[in-house]
Amino acid sequence: MVTVSLCMIVKNEEQILQRCLDSLAGLMDEIIIVDTGSTDATKQIAARYTELIYDFTWIDDFSAARNFAFSKATKEYIYSADADEVLDEKNRAAFLQLKQTILPEIEIVQMYYANQLSYGTIYNYDRELRPKLFKRNRTFRWQGAIHEQVGITPVIYDSEIEICHMPQSSHKDRDLEAFARLAGAGNPLDKRLHNIYAKELFISGEEKDFLAARAFFQASCAEEARGDEELKEAACVAARAARLAGDVADFFKYAMKVVACDGCAEICCELGEYYRQREDYDEAVVWFYNAAFETESILSIRSGKEIPLQGLADCYRALGNEAQAAEYERLAACQEE
């Protein structure tokens, strides 16, 4: 049976850390907790499970903290977990079986991250495979100051183990503030992080978040090095930010960039909302219909489902067509179930 080091970075997790560690009890051969500045009882709770507790000065870089945690591991494999994760009995058994049967050539094991839609961040799906177990004798390096990932091309095995993600609240404010700091400091975002920033804005961003991101995504639209997908998502954010700011000229400038690239549900919703706010309900219907039935979403699946359907319901109600409004309201409610 292989041995496993649990590596966690934590901060102020007193409400959920015990739940996580209890669910991993008996599976880990070593528990390493790296605290990035807790002011609650997190470290005292961790001390019930391990003596290997380290302090790490937070530098706005999740990868740096994870790399430090990984550097303390001594076992054959490293399991990377967050405090808001839980393994149930079925998946504990599967994890134990994996320890007994894993092939020596496997360097990374992916596990399903589930319950993703309970709190809106960057997720358009409820279940996804993520790398969770790493062979220690490889030099794994975490990359990216936020939404970090391991940068390497190893032998990967996709397991059926499912980890339940049970956060107490959304991390959107933390994430969006981190993105705003990075962008404001002039730090370039690669294609992956550029996409995540745009997704998180459309899935859970508020007006202040779009306005804070406006200059960055306007600049992205002018970067020749950006590919078509990046330019399209950047223009969607820039258009939303301009609409929220009341800048009509800029709104149409960026909206038309997306329309010229075959459009998407997000920009159709933006145009629908623009015309609805001006009480041009007939024109708003055209765009909301296109969002719901004629285009695909690129950042938030809700932009192609309940958002435009509810928009259609509101517009038809304003036009006096209650029957049509009720039907679209019914369809919108079905999408949310």
Coordinates of N, CA and C in Angstrom, one line a residue, residues 3 46 105 158 160 184 200 209 215 244 254 260 303 321:
T3 N 1.9 5.2 0.6 CA 1.7 6.2 1.7 C 1.4 7.6 1.1
A46 N -6.3 22.0 14.1 CA -5.4 21.2 13.3 C -4.5 20.4 14.3
E105 N 3.4 3.6 -12.2 CA 3.7 4.6 -13.2 C 2.7 5.8 -13.1
D158 N -7.7 8.9 -14.2 CA -9.0 9.5 -13.8 C -9.8 8.5 -12.9
E160 N -12.8 7.3 -10.0 CA -14.2 7.6 -9.8 C -14.5 8.2 -8.4
G184 N -4.9 45.3 -11.9 CA -4.5 46.7 -11.6 C -3.1 47.0 -11.4
E200 N -16.0 34.3 -13.9 CA -16.4 34.6 -12.5 C -17.2 35.9 -12.5
D209 N -17.7 45.0 -9.4 CA -16.7 44.1 -9.9 C -16.5 44.3 -11.4
A215 N -11.3 48.5 -17.3 CA -10.1 48.9 -18.0 C -9.3 47.8 -18.4
L244 N -23.3 49.2 -17.6 CA -23.5 49.5 -16.2 C -23.1 50.9 -15.9
Y254 N -18.2 47.6 -28.0 CA -17.8 46.3 -27.6 C -18.8 45.2 -27.9
A260 N -20.0 40.7 -34.3 CA -19.3 40.4 -35.6 C -18.5 39.1 -35.6
S303 N -26.8 32.5 -19.0 CA -27.0 33.5 -20.0 C -27.7 32.9 -21.2
N321 N -49.0 40.8 -23.0 CA -49.2 39.4 -23.4 C -48.9 38.5 -22.2

